[in-house]
Tab-separated table of C-alpha atoms in Angstrom:
chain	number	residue	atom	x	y	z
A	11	UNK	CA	0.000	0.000	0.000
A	12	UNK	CA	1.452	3.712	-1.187
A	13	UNK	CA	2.365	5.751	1.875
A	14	UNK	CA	1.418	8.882	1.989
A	15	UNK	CA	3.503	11.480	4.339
A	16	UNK	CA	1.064	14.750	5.536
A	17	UNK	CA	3.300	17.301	7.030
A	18	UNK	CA	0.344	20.296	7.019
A	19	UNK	CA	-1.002	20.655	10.574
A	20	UNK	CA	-4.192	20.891	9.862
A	21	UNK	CA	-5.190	17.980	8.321
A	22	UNK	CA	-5.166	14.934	10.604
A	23	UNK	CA	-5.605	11.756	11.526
A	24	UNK	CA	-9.335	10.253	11.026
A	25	UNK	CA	-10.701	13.247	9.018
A	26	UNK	CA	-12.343	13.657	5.768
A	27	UNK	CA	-9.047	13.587	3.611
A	28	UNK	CA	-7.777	11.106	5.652
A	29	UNK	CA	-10.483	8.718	5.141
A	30	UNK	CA	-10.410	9.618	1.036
A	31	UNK	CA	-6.955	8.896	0.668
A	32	UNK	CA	-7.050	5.187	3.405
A	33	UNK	CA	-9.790	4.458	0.983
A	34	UNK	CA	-8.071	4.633	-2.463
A	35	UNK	CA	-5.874	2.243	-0.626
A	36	UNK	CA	-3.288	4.311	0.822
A	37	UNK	CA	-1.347	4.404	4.089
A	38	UNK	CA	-1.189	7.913	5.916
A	39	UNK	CA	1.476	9.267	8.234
A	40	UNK	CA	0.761	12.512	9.800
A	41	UNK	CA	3.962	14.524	10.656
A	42	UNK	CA	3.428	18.112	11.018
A	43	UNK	CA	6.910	19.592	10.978
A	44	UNK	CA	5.975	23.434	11.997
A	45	UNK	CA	8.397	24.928	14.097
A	46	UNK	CA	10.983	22.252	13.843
A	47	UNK	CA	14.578	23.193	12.531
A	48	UNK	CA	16.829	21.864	10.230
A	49	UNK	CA	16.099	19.218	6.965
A	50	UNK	CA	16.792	15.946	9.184
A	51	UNK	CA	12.994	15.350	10.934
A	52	UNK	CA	11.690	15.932	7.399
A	53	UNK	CA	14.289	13.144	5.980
A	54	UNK	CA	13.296	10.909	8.834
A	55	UNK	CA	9.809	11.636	7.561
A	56	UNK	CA	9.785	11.279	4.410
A	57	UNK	CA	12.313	7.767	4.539
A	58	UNK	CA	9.616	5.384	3.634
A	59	UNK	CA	6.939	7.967	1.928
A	60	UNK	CA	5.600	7.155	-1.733
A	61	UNK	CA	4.092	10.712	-1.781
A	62	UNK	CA	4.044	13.709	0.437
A	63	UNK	CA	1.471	16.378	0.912
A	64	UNK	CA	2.800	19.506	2.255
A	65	UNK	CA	3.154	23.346	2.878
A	66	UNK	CA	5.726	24.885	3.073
A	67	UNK	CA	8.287	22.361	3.804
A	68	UNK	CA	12.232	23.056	2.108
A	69	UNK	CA	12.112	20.156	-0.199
A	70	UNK	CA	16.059	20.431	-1.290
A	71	UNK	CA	17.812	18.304	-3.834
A	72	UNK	CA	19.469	16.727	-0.561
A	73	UNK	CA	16.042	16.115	1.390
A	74	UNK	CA	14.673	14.718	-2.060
A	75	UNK	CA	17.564	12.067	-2.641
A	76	UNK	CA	17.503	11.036	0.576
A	77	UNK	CA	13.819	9.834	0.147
A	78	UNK	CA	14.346	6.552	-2.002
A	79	UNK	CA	10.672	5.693	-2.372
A	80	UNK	CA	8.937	8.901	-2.874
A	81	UNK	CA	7.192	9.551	-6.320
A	82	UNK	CA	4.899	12.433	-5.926
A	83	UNK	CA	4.857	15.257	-3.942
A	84	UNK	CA	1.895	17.544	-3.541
A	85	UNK	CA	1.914	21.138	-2.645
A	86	UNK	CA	-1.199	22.449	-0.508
A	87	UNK	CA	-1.218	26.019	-2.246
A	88	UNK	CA	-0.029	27.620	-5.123
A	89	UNK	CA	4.180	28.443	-4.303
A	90	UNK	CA	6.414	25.887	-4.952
A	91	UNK	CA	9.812	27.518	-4.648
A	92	UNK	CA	10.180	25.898	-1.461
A	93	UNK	CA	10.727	22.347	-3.403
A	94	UNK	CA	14.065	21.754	-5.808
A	95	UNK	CA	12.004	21.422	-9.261
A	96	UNK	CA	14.747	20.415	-10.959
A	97	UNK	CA	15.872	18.100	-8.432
A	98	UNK	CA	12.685	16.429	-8.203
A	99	UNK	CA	12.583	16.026	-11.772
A	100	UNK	CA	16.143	14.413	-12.405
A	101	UNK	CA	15.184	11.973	-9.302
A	102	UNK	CA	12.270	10.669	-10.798
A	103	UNK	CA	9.412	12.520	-8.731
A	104	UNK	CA	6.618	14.360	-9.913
A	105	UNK	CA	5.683	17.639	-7.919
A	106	UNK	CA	1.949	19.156	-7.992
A	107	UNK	CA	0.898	22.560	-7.010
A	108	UNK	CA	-2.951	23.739	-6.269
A	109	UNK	CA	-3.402	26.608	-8.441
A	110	UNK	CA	-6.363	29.124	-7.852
A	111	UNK	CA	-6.977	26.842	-4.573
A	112	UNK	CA	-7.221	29.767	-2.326
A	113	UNK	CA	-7.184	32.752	-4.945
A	114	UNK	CA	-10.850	34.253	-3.398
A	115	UNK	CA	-9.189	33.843	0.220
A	116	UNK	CA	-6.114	35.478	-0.894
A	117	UNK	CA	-7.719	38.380	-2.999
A	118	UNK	CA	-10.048	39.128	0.287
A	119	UNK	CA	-6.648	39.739	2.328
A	120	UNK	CA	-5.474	41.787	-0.143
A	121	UNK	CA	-8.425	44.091	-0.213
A	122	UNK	CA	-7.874	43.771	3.400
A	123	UNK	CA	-4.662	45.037	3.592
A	124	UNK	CA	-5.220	48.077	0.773
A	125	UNK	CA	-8.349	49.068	3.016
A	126	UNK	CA	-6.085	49.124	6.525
A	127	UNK	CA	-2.977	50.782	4.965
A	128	UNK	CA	-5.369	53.414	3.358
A	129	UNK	CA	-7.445	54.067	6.624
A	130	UNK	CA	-4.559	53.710	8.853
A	131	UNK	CA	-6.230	51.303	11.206
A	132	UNK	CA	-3.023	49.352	12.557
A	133	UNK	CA	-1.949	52.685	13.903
A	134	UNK	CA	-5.493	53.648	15.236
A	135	UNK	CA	-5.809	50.209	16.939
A	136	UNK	CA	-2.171	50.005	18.154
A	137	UNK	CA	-2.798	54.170	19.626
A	138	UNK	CA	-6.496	52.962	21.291
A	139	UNK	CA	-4.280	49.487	23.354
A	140	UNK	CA	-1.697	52.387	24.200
A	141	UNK	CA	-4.476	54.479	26.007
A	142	UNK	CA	-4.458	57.104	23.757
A	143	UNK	CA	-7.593	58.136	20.786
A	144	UNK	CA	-5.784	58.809	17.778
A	145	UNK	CA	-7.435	60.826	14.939
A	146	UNK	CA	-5.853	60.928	11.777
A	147	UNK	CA	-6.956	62.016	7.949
A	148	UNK	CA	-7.394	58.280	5.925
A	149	UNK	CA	-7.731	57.727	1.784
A	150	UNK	CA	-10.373	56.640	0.640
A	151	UNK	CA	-9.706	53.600	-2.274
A	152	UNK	CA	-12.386	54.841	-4.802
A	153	UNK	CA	-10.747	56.993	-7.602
A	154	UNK	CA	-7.407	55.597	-7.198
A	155	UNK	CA	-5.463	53.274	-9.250
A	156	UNK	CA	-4.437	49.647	-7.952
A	157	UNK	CA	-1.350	48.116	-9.798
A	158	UNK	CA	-1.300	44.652	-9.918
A	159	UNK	CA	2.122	42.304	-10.886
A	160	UNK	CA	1.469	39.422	-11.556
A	161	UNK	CA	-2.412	37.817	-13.487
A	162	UNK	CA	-2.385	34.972	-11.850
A	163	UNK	CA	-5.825	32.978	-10.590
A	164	UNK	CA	-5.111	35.755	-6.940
A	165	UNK	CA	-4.574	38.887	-9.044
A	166	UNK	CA	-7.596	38.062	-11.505
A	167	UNK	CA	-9.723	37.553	-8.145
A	168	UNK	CA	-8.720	40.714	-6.906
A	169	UNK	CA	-9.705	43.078	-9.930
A	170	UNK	CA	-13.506	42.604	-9.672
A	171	UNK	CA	-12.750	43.359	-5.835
A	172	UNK	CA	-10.776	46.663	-6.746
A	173	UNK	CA	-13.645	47.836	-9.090
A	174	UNK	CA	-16.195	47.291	-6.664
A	175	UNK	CA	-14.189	49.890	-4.565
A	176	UNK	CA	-13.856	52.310	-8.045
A	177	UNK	CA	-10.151	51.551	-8.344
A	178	UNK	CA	-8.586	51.978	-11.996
A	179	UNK	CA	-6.853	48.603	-12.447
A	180	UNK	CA	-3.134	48.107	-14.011
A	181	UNK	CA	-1.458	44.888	-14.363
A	182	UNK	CA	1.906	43.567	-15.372
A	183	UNK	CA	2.395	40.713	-16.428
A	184	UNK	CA	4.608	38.053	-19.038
A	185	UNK	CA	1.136	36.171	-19.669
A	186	UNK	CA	0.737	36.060	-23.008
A	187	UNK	CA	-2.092	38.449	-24.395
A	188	UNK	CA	-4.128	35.866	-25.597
A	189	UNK	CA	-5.027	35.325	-21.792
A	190	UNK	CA	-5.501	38.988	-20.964
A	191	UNK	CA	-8.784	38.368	-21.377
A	192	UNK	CA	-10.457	41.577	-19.144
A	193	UNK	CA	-10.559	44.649	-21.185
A	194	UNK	CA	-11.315	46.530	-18.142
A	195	UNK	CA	-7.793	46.082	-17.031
A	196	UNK	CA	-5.220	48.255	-18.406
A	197	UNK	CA	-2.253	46.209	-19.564
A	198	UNK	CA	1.144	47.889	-19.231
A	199	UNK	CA	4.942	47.674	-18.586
A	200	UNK	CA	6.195	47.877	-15.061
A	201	UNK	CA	7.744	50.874	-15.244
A	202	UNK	CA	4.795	52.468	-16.267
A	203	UNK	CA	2.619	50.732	-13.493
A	204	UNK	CA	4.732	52.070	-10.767
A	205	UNK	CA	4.951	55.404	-11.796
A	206	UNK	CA	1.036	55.726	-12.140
A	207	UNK	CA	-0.169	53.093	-9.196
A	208	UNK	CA	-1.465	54.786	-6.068
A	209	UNK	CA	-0.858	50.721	-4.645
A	210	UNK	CA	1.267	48.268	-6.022
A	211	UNK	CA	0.048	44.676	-5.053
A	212	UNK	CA	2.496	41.933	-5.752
A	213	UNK	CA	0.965	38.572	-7.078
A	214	UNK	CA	4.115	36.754	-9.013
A	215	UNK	CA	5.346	33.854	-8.605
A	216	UNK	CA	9.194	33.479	-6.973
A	217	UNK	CA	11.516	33.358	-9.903
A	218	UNK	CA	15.217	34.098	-10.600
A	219	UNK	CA	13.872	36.778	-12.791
A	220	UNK	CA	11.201	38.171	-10.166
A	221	UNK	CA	13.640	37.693	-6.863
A	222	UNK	CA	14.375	41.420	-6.036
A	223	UNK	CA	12.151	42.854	-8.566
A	224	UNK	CA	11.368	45.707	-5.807
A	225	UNK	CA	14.555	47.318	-5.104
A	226	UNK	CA	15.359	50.620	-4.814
A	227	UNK	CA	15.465	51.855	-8.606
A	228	UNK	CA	11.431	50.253	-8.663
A	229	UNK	CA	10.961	52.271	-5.285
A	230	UNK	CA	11.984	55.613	-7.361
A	231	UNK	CA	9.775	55.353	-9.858
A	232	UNK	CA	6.898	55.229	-7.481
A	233	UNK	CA	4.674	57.973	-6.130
A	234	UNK	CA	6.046	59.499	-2.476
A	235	UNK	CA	2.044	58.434	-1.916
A	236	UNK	CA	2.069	55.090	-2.730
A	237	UNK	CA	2.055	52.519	-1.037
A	238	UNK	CA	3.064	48.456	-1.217
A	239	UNK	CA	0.957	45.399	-0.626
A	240	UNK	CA	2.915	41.832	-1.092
A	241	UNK	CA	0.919	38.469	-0.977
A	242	UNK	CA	3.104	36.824	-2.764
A	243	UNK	CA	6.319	36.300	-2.052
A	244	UNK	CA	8.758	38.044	0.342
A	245	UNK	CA	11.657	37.968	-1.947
A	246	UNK	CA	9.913	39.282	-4.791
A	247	UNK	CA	10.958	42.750	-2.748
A	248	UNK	CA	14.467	44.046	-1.313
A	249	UNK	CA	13.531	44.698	1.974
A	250	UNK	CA	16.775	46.581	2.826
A	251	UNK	CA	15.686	48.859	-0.040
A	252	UNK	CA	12.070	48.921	0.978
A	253	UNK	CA	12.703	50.024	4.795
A	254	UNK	CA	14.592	52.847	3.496
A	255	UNK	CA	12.585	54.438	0.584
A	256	UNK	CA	9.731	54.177	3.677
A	257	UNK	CA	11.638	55.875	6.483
A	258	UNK	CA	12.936	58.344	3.586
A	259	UNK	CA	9.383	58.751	2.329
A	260	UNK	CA	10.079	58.082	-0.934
A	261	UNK	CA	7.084	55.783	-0.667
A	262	UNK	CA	4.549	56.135	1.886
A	263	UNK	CA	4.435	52.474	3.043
A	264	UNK	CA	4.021	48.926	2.908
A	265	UNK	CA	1.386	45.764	4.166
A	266	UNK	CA	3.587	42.743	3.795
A	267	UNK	CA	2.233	39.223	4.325
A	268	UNK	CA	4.967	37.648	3.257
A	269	UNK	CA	8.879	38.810	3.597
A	270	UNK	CA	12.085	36.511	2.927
A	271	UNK	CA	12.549	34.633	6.155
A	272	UNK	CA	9.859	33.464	8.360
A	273	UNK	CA	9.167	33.961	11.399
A	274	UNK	CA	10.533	37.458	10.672
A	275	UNK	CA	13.932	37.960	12.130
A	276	UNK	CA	15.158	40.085	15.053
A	277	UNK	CA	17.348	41.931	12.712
A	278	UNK	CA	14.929	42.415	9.864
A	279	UNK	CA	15.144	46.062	8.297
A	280	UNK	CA	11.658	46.347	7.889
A	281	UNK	CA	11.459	46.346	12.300
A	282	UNK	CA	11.036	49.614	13.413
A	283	UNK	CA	9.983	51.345	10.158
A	284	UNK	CA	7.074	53.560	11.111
A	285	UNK	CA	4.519	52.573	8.082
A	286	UNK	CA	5.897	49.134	7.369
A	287	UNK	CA	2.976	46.573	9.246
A	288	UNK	CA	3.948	42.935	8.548
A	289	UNK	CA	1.707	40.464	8.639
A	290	UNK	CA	2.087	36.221	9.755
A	291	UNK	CA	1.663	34.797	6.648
A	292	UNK	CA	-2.573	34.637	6.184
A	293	UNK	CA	-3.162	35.561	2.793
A	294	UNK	CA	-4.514	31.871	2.066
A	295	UNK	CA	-5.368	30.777	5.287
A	296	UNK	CA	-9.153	30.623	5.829
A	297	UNK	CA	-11.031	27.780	6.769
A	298	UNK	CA	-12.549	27.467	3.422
A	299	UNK	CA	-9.251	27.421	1.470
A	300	UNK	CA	-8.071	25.251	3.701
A	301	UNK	CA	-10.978	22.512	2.741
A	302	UNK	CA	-10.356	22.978	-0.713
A	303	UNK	CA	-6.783	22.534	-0.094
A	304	UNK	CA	-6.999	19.630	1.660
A	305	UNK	CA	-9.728	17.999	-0.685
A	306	UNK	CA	-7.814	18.774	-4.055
A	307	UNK	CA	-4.353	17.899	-2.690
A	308	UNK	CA	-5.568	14.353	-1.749
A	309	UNK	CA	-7.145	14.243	-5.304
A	310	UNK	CA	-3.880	15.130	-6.988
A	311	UNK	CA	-1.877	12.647	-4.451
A	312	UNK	CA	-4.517	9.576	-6.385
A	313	UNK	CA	-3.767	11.405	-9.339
A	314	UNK	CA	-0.095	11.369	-9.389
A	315	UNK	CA	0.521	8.213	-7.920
A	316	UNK	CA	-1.478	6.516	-10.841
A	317	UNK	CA	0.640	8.651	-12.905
A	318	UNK	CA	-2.090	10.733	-14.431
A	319	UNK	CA	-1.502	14.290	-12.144
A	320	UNK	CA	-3.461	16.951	-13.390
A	321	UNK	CA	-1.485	20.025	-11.832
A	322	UNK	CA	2.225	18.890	-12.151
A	323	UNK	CA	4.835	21.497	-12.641
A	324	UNK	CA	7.283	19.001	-13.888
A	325	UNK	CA	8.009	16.049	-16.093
A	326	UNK	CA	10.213	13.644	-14.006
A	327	UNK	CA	12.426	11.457	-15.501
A	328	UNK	CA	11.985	7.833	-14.640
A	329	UNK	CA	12.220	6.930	-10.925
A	330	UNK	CA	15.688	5.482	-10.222
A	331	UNK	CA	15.890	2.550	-8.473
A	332	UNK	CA	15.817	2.733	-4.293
A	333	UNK	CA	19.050	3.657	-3.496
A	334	UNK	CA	20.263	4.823	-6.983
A	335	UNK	CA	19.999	8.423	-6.250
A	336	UNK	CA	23.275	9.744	-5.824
């Protein structure tokens, strides 16, 4: 019987996904490995696992080929930079993302986020637990322009959001224009979207080309107004570059869900920046995307292992045999 390694905490033991995959015929092992350090409890893990369904989990090329069995590996969300593609690939193993799984949940955030950096409510909340009543002139989101990089199942969610509020939508994007399919989205270059955005939202995917597309020559182009939501990625932005065109107002600030290294360090440069609010990671986190998460991830684990995976990002070579993976 395939064994199937879950390392997201919150599916477990006995429930509804469990049940679907024990009766396709599959063994489960549930290992949630939040909050533990280092690759070696996910090698232990993942020894005698077929497939894997997991978060966020640093699948490297060394975790991988020290997994001898594993086949498939399922991602519960849409970012996959966490797993060694290529790796996977050369080792026989086919890897699966969700996409569009959570794009309503993660489009809601967003709006969220654009409504409490324009309102200034983290500050208003954070003045009210200090004792104090702060009163302070907010923006209001209709008649301003939302940039959007990225068109991705999240950013496409979003736009029907934005309009709702009488935002002007821009996007930028390397989909092909045969998929722009909204006229009432203004395609244009980045350059161009910066300089007229009153809020940049960030909805790319993690790419050699996209890592450190924010830096500090993207910061100048922007409005001293504007300000910068990120869903995404953290690494999409330079954060060193970002905390300073903030505390230099050369941007007027920043909701971050994401930023390079979670838990967010001691030392980060963004601590401390007076209209930088960074948030735990909850773009995609609702009880509802979680559902659907769990649901199609255990449909894509069948799928895979019966080599027939509808999402796979990948083409893997033939598996190796156990213990040929050097």
């Amino acid at each position: 019987m395939p064994r199937i390694l879950i390392t997201t905490d919150y599916l477990r033991p006995g429930d509804d996904i469990d049940r679907y995959l024990t009766g396709h015929g599959h063994t489960t092992v549930h290992a949630p490995l939040a909050g533990r350090s280092g690759p070696e409890a996910l090698v232990a893990a993942l020894r005698d696992a077929d497939a894997a369904l997991v978060g966020h989990d640093p699948l490297t090329a060394e975790v991988l080929s020290r997994a001898p069995r594993l086949r498939a590996v399922v991602r519960t969300g849409v970012g996959y930079d966490a797993i060694d593609v290529a790796a996977a690939t050369r080792l026989g193993i086919t890897v699966s993302n969700l996409p569009g799984v959570n794009a309503g949940a993660v489009a809601e955030y967003t709006m969220g986020l654009l409504l409490a950096t324009a309102r200034g409510l983290v500050r208003s909340a954070a003045g009210v637990a200090a004792g104090g009543w702060p009163r302070h002139d907010g923006h209001e989101l209709r008649g301003s322009t939302l940039g959007l990089i990225g068109y991705g199942a999240a950013a496409r969610a979003v736009v029907p959001l934005a309009q709702a509020f009488g935002m002007r939508v821009l996007c930028t994007t390397g989909v092909p224009e045969s998929g722009r399919t909204d006229p009432s989205v203004r395609f244009v270059d980045l350059p161009e979207l910066l300089a007229a955005s009153d809020h940049v939202s960030v909805h790319t995917r993690l790419t050699e080309r996209t890592r450190g597309l924010l830096d500090a020559s993207a910061f100048a182009l922007m409005k001293p107004t504007a300000v910068l939501v990120n869903t995404a990625r953290g690494a999409v932005v330079d954060e060193q570059a970002l905390a300073d065109a903030v505390r230099t107002g050369r941007i007027a600030g920043a909701a971050l869900d994401v930023v390079t290294e979670e838990p967010l360090p001691a030392d980060s440069p963004l601590r401390g920046v007076d209209g930088i609010d960074v948030y735990s990671h909850l773009a995609g986190q609702t009880a509802e995307a979680r559902a659907a998460a769990g649901t199609e991830g255990a449909a894509e684990i069948v799928a895979a292992l019966a080599g027939k995976p509808r999402h796979a990002v990948n083409t893997p070579l033939p598996k190796p045999p156990a213990g040929d993976h050097g």
